JSON list of C-alpha atoms in Angstrom, two decimals:
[
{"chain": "A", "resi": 1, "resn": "UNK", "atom": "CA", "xyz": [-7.21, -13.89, 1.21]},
{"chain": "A", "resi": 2, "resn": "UNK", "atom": "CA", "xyz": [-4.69, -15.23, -1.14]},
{"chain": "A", "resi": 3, "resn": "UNK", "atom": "CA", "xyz": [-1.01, -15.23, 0.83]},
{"chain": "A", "resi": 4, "resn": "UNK", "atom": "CA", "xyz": [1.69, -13.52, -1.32]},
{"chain": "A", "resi": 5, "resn": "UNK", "atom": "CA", "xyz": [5.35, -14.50, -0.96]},
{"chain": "A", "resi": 6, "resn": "UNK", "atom": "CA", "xyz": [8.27, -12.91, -2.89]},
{"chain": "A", "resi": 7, "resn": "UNK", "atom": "CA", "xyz": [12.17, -13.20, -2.13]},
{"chain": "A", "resi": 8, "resn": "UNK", "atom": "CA", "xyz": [12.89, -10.39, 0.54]},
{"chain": "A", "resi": 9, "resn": "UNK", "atom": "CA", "xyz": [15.72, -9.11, -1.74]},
{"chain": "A", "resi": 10, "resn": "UNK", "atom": "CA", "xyz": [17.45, -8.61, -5.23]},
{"chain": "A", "resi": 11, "resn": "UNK", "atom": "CA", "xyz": [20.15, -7.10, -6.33]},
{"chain": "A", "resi": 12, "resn": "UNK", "atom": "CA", "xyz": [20.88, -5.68, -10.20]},
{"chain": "A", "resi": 13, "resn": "UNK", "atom": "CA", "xyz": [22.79, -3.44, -11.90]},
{"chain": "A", "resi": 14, "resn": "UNK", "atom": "CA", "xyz": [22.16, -0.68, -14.25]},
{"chain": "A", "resi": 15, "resn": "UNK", "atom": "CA", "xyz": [21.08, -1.75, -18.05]},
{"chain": "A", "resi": 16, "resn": "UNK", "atom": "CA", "xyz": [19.56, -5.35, -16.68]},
{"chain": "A", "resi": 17, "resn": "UNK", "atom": "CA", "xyz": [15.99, -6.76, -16.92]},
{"chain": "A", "resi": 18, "resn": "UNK", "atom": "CA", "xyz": [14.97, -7.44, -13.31]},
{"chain": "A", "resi": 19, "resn": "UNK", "atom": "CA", "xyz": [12.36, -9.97, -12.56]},
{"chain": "A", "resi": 20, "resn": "UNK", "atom": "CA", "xyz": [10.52, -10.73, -8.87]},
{"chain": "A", "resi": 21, "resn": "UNK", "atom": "CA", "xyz": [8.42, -13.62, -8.83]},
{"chain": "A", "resi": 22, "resn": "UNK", "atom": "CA", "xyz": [5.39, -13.22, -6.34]},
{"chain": "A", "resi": 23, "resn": "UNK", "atom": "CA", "xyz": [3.72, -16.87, -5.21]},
{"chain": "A", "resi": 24, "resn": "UNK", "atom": "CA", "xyz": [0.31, -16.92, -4.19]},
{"chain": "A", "resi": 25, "resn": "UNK", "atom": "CA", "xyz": [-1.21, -20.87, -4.45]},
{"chain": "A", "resi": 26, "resn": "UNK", "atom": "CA", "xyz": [-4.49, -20.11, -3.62]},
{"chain": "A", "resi": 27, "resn": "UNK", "atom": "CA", "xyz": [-5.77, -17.33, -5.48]},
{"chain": "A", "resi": 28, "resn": "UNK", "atom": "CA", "xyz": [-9.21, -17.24, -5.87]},
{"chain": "A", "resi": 29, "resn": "UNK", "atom": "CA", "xyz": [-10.98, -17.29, -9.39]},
{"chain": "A", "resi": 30, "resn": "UNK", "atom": "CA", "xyz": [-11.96, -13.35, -9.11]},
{"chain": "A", "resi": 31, "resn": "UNK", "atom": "CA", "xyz": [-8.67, -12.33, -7.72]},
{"chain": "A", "resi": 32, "resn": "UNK", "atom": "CA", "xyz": [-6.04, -9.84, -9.69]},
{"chain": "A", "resi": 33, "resn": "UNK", "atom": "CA", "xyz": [-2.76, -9.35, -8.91]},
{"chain": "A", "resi": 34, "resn": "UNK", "atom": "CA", "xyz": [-1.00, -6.08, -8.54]},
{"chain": "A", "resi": 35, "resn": "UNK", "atom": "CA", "xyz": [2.26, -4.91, -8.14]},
{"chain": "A", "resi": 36, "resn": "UNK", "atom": "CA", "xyz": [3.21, -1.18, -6.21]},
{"chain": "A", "resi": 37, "resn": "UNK", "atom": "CA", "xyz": [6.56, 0.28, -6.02]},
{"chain": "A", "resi": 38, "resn": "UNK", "atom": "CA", "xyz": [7.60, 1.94, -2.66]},
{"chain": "A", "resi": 39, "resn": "UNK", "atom": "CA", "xyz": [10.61, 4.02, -2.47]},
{"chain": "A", "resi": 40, "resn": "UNK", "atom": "CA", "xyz": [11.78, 5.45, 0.90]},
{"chain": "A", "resi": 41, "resn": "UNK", "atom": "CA", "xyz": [9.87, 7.95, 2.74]},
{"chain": "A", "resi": 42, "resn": "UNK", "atom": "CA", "xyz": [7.05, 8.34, 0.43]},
{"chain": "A", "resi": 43, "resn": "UNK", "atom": "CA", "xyz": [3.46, 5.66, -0.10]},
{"chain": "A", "resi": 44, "resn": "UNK", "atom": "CA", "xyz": [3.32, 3.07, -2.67]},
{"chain": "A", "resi": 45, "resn": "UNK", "atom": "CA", "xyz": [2.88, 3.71, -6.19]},
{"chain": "A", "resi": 46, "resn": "UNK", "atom": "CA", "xyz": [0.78, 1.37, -8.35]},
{"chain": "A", "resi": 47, "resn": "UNK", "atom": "CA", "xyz": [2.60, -0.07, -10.99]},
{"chain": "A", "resi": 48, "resn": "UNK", "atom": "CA", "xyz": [0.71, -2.94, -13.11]},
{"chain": "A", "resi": 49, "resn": "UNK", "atom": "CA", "xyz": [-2.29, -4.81, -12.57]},
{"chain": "A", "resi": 50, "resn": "UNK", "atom": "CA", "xyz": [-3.47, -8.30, -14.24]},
{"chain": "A", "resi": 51, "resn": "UNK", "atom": "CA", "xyz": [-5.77, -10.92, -14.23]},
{"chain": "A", "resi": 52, "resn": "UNK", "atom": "CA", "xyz": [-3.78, -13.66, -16.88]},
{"chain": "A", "resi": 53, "resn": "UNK", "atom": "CA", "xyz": [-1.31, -14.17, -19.78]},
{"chain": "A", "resi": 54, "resn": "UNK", "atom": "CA", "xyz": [0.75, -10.64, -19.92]},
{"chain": "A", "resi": 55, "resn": "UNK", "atom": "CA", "xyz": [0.12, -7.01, -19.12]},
{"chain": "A", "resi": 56, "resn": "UNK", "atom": "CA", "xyz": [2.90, -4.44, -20.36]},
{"chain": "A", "resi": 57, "resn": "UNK", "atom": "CA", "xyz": [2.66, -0.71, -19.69]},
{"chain": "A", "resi": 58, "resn": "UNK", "atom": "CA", "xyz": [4.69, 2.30, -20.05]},
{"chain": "A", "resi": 59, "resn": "UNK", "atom": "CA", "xyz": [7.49, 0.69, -16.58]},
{"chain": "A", "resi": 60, "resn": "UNK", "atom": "CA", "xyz": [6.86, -2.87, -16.60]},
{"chain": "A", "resi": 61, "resn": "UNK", "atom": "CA", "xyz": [5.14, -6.14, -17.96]},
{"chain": "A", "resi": 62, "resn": "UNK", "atom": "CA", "xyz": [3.46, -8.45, -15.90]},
{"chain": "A", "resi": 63, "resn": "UNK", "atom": "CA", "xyz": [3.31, -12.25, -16.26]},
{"chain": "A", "resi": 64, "resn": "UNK", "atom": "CA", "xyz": [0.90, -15.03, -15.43]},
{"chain": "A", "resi": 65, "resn": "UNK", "atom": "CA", "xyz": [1.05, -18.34, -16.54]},
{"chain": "A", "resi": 66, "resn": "UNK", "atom": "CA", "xyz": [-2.09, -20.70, -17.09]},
{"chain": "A", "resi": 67, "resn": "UNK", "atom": "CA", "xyz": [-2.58, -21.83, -13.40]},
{"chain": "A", "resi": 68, "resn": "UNK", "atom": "CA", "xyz": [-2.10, -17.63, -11.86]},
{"chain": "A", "resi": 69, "resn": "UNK", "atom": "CA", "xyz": [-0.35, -19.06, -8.92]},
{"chain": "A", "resi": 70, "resn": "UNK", "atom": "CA", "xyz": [2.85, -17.35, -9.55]},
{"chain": "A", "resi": 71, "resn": "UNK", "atom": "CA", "xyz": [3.29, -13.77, -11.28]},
{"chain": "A", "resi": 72, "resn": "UNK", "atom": "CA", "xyz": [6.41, -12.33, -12.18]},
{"chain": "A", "resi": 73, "resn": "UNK", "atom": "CA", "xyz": [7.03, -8.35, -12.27]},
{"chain": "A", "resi": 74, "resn": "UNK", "atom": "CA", "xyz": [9.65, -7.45, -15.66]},
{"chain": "A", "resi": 75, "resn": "UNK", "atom": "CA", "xyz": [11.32, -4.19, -15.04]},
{"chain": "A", "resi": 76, "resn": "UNK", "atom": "CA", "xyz": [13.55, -3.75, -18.51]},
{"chain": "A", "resi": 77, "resn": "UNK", "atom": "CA", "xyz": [16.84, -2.00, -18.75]},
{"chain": "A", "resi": 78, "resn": "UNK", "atom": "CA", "xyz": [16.54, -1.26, -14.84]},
{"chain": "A", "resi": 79, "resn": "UNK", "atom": "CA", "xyz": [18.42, 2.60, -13.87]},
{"chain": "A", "resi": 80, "resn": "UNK", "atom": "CA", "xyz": [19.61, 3.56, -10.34]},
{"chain": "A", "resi": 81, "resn": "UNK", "atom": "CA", "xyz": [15.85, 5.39, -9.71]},
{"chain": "A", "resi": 82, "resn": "UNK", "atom": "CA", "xyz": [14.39, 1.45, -9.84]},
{"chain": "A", "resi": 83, "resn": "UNK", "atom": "CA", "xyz": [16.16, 1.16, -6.53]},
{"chain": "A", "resi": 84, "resn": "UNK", "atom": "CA", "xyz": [13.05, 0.27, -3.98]},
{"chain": "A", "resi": 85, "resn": "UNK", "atom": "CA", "xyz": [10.41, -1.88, -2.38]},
{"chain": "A", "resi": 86, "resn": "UNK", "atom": "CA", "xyz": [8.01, -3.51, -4.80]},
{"chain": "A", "resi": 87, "resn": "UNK", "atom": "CA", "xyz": [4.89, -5.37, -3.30]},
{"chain": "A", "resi": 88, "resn": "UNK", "atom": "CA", "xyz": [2.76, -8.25, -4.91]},
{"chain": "A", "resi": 89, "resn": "UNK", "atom": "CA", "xyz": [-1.15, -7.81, -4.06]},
{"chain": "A", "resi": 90, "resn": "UNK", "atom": "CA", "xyz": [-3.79, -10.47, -4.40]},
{"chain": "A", "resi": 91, "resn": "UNK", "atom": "CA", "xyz": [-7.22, -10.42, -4.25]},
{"chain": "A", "resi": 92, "resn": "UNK", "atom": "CA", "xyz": [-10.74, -8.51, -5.82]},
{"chain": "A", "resi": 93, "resn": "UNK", "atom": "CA", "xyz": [-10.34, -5.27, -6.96]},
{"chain": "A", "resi": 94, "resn": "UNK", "atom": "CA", "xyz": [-12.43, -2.82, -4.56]},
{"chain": "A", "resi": 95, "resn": "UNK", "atom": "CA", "xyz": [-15.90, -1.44, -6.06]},
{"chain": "A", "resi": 96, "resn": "UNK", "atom": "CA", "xyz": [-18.55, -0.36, -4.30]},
{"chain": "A", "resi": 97, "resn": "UNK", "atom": "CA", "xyz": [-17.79, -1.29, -1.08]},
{"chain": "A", "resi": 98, "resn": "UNK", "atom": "CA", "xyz": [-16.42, -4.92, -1.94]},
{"chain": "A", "resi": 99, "resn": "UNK", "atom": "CA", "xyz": [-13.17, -6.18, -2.60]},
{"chain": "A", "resi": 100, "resn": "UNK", "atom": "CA", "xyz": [-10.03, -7.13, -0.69]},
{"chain": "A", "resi": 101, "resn": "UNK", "atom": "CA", "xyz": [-6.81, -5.84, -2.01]},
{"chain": "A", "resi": 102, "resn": "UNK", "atom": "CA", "xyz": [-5.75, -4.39, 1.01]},
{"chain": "A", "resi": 103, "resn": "UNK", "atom": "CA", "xyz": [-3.12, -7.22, 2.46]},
{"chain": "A", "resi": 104, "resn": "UNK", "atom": "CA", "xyz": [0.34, -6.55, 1.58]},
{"chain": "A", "resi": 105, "resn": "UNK", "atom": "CA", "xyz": [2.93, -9.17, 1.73]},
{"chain": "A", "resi": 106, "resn": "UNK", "atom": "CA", "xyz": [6.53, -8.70, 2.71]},
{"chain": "A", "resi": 107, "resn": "UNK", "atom": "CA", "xyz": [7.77, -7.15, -0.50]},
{"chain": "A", "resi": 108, "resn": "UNK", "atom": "CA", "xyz": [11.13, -7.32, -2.24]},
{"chain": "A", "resi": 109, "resn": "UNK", "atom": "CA", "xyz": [13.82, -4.86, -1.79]},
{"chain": "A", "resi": 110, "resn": "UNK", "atom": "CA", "xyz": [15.44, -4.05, -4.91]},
{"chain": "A", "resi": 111, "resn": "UNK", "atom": "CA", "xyz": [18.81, -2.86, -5.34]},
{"chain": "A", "resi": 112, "resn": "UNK", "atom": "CA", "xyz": [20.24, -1.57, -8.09]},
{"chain": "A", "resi": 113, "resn": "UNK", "atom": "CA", "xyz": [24.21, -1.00, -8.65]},
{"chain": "A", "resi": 114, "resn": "UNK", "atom": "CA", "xyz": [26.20, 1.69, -11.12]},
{"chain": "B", "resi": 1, "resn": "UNK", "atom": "CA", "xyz": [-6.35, 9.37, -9.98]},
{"chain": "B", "resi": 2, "resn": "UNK", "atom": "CA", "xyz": [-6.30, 10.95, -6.61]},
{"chain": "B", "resi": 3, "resn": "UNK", "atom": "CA", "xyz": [-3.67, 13.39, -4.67]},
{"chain": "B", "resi": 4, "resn": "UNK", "atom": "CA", "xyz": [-3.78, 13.12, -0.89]},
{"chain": "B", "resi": 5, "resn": "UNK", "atom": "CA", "xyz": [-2.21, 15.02, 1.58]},
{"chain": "B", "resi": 6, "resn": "UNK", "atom": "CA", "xyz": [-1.37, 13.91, 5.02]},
{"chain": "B", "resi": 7, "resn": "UNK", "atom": "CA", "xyz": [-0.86, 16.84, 7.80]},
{"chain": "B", "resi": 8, "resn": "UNK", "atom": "CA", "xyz": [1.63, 16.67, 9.81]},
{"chain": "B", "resi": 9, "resn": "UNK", "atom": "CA", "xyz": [4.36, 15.01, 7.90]},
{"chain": "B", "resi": 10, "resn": "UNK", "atom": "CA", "xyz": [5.90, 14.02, 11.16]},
{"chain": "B", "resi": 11, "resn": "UNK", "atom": "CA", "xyz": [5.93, 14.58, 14.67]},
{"chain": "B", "resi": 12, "resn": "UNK", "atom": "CA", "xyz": [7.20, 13.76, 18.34]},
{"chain": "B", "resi": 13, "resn": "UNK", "atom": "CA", "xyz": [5.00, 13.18, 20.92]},
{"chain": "B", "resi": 14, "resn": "UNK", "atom": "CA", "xyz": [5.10, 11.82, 24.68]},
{"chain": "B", "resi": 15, "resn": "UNK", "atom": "CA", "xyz": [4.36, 9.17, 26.32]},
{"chain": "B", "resi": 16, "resn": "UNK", "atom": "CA", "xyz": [0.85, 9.03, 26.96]},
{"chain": "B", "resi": 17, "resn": "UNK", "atom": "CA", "xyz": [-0.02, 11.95, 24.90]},
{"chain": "B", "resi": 18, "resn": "UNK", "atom": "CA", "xyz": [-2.64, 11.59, 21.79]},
{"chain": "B", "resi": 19, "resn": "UNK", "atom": "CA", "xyz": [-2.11, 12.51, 17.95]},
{"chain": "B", "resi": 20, "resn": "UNK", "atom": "CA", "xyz": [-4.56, 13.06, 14.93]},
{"chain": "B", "resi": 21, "resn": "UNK", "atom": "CA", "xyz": [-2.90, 12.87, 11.82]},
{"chain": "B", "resi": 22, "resn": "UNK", "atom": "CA", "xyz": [-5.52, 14.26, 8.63]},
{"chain": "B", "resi": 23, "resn": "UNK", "atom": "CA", "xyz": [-5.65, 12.89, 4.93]},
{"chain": "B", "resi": 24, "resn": "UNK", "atom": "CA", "xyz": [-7.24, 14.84, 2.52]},
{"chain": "B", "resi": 25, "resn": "UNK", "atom": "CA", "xyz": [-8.33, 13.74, -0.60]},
{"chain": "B", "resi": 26, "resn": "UNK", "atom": "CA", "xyz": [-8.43, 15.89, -3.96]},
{"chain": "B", "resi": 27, "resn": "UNK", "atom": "CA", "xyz": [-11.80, 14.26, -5.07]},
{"chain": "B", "resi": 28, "resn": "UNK", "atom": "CA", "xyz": [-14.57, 12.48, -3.34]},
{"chain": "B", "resi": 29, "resn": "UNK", "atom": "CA", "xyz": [-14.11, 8.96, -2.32]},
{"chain": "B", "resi": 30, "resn": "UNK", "atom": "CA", "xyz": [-16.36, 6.06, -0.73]},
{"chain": "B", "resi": 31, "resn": "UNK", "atom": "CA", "xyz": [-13.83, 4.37, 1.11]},
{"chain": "B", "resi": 32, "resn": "UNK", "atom": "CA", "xyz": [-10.53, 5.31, 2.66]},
{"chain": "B", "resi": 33, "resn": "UNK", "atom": "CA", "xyz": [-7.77, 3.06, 4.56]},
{"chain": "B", "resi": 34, "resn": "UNK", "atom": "CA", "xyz": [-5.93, 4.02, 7.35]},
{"chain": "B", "resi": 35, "resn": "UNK", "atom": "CA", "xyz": [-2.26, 1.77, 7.32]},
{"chain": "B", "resi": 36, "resn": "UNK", "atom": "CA", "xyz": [0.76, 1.73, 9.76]},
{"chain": "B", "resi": 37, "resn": "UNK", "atom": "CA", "xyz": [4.16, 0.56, 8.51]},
{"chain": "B", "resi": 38, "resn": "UNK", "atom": "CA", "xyz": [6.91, 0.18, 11.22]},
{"chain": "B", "resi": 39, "resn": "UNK", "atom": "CA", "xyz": [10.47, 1.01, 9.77]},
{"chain": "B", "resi": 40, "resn": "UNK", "atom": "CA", "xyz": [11.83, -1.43, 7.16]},
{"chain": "B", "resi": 41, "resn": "UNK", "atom": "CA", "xyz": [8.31, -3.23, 7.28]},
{"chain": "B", "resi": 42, "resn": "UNK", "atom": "CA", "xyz": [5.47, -3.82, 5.51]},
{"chain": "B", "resi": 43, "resn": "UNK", "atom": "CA", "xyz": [1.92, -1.99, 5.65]},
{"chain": "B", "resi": 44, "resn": "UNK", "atom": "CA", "xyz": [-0.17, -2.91, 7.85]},
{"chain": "B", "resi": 45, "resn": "UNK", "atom": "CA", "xyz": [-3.98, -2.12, 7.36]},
{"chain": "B", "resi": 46, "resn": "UNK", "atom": "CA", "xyz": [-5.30, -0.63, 10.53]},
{"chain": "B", "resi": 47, "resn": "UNK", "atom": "CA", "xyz": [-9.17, 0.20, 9.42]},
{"chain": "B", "resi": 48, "resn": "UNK", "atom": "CA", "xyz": [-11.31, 1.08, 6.34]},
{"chain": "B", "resi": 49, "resn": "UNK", "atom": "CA", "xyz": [-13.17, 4.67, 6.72]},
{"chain": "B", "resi": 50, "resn": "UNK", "atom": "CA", "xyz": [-16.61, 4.50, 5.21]},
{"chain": "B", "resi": 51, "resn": "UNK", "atom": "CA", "xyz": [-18.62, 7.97, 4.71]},
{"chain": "B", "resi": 52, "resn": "UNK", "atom": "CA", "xyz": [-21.30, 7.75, 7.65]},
{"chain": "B", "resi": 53, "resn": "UNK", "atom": "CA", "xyz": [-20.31, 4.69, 9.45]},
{"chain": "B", "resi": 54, "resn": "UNK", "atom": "CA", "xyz": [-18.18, 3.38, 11.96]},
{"chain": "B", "resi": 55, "resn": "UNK", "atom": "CA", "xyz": [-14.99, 2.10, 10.50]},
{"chain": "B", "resi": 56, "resn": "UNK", "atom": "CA", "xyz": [-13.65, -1.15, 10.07]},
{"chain": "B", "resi": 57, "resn": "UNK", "atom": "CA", "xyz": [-10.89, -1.99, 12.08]},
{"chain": "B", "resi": 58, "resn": "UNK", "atom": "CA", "xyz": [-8.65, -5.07, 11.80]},
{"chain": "B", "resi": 59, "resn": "UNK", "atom": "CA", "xyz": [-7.41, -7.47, 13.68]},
{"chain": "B", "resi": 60, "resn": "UNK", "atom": "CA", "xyz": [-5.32, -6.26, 16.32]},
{"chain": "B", "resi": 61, "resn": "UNK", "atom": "CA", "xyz": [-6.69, -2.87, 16.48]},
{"chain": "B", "resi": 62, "resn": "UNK", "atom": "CA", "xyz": [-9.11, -1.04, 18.48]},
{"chain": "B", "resi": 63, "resn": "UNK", "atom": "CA", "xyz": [-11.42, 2.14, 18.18]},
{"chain": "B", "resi": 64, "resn": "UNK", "atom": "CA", "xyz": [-10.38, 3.24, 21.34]},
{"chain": "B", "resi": 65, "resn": "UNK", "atom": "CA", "xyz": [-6.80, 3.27, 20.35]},
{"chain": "B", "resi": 66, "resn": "UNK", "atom": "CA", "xyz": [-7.27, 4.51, 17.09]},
{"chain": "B", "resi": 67, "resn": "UNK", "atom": "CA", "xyz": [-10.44, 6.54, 16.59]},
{"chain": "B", "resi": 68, "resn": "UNK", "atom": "CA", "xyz": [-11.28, 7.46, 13.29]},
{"chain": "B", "resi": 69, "resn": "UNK", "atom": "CA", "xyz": [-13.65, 9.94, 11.93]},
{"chain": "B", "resi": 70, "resn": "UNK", "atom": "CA", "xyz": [-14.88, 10.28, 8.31]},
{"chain": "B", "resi": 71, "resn": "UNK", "atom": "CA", "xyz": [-16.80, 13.36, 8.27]},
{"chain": "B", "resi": 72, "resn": "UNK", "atom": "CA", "xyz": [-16.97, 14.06, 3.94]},
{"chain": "B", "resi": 73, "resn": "UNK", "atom": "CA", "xyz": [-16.01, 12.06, 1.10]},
{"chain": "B", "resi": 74, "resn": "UNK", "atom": "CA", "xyz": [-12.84, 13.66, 0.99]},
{"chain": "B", "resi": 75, "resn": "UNK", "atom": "CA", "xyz": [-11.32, 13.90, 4.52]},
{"chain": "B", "resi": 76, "resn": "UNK", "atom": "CA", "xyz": [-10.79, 11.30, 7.51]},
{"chain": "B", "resi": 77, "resn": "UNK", "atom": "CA", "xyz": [-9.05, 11.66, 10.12]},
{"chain": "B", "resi": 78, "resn": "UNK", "atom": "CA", "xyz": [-6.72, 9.05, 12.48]},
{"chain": "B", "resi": 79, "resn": "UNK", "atom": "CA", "xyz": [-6.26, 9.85, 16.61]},
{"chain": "B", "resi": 80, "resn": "UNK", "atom": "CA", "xyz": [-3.04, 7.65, 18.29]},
{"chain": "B", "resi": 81, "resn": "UNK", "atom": "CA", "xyz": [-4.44, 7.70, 21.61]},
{"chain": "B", "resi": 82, "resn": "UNK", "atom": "CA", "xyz": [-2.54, 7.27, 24.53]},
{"chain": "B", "resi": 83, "resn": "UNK", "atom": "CA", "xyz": [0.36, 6.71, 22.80]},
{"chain": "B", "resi": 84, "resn": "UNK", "atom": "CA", "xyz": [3.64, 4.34, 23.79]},
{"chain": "B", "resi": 85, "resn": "UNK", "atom": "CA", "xyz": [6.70, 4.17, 22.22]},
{"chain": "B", "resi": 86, "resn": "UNK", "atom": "CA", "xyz": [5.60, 1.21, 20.19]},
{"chain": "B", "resi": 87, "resn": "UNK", "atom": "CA", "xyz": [3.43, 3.40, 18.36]},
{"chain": "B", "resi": 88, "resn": "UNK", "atom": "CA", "xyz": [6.34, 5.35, 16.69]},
{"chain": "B", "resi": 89, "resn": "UNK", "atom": "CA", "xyz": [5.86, 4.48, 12.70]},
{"chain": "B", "resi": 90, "resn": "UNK", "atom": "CA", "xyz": [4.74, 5.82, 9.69]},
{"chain": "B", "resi": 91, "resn": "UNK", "atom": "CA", "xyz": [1.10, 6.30, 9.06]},
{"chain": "B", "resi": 92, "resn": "UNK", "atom": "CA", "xyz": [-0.57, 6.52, 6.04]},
{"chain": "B", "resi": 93, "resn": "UNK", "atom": "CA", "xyz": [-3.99, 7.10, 4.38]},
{"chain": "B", "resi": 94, "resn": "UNK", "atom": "CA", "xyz": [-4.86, 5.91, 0.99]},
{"chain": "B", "resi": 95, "resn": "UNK", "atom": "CA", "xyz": [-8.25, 5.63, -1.41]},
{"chain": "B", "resi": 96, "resn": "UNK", "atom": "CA", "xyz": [-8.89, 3.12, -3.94]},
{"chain": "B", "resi": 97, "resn": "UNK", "atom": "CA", "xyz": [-10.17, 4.30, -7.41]},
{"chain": "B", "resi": 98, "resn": "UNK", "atom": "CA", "xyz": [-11.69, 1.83, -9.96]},
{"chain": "B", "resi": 99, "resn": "UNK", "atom": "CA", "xyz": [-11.79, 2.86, -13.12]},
{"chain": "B", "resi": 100, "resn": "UNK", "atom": "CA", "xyz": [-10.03, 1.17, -16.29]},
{"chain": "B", "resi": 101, "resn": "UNK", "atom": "CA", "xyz": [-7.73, -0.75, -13.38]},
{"chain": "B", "resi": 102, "resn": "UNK", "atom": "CA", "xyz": [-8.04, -0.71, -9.30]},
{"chain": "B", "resi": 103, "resn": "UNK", "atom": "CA", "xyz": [-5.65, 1.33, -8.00]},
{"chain": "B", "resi": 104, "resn": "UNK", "atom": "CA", "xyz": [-4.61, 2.34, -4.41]},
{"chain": "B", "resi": 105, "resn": "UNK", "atom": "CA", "xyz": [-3.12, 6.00, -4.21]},
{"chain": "B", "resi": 106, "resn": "UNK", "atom": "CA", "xyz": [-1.32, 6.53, -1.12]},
{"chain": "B", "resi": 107, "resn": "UNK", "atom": "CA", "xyz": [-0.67, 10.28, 1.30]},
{"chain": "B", "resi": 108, "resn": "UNK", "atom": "CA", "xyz": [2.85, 10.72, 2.01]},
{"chain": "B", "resi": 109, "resn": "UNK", "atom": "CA", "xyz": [2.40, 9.20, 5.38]},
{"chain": "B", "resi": 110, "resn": "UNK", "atom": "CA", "xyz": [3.20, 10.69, 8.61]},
{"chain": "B", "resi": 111, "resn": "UNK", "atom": "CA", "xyz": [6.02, 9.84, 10.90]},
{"chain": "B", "resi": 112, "resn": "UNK", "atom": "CA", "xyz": [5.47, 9.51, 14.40]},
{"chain": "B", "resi": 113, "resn": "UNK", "atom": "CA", "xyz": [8.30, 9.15, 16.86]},
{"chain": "B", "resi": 114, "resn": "UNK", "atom": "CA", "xyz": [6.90, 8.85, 20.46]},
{"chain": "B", "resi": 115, "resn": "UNK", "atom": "CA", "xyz": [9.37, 9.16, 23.66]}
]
């Protein structure tokens, strides 16, 4: 399984794009990354999901260069409800009994300031 | 998508005493997880909860500790047995849906405090 590491905390303030870089060296050809946001006292919420280049949805983009061993989450114009935990996942989406994306890393608590 | 519920929401139990926390799952599922995170940690994956067989349990964790049963494609059920003090976290249950992306939809979890 593909290790993850992200920094184990950011702070922002209101208005800013945020940005977490997850690492993960040795991802394997058929591995995706995804991204969940966790805010106290409730699960994880899935936020993006990618295989290359750039991914953009209705929260967040999500960027991988050429080589995949580094992503980077893009919250835009982050508010005071962006304050949480945000985890990096690596590995093969589950179908049919296979797959791996199961490992979380560490995660990056994000705090964001009036 | 999926909506899961998680019975209880929390609870405090005694030393030595056993707990079995239910997730129940709005739609049927093939596989669900069973995780533990320990305040201001990450999740840990205990076992994956496969319709009609055993489950899969990671490293680090045993059946007899933590039986699981998967009766239906939409309910499973975790058992703390013989529970310590060290087993006072959150628990969760979540499914993984594939459709135009993977996803993993999370319960609520349940928090256990033991004395």
């Amino acid at each position: 399984l593909a290790k993850t590491t992200q920094p184990i905390s950011m702070d922002s303030y209101e208005g800013q794009e945020v940005n977490i870089t997850c690492s993960h060296n040795n991802i394997a050809t058929n591995d995706y990354i995804t991204w969940y946001q966790q805010f106290p006292s409730q699960g994880p919420r899935f936020i993006i999901q990618g295989y290359k280049t750039k991914v953009t949805n209705e929260v967040a983009s999500l960027f991988i260069p050429a080589d995949r061993k580094s992503s980077t989450l893009s919250l835009p114009r982050v508010s005071l409800s962006d304050t949480a935990v945000y985890y990096c996942l690596v590995g093969v989406p589950m179908n049919n009994n296979a797959g791996n994306m199961l490992t979380f890393g560490g995660g990056t608590r994000l705090m964001v300031k009036p | 998508s999926a909506v899961i519920s998680q019975k209880p929401s929390r609870d405090i139990c005694q030393r030595g005493t056993s707990l079995t926390i239910q997730c129940q799952v709005d739609s049927q599922v093939t596989m669900m997880f069973w995780y533990r995170q320990q305040p201001g940690q990450s999740l840990t994956l205990i076992a994956t909860a496969n319709q009609g067989s055993e489950a899969t349990y990671e490293s680090g964790f045993v059946i007899d500790k933590f039986p699981i049963s998967r009766p239906n494609l939409t309910f499973s059920t975790l058992t703390v047995s013989n529970m310590s003090p060290e087993d006072s976290s959150i628990y969760l249950c979540s499914v993984e849906v594939w459709g135009e992306r993977n996803e993993q939809f999370f319960g609520p979890g349940t928090r256990l405090t033991v004395l």
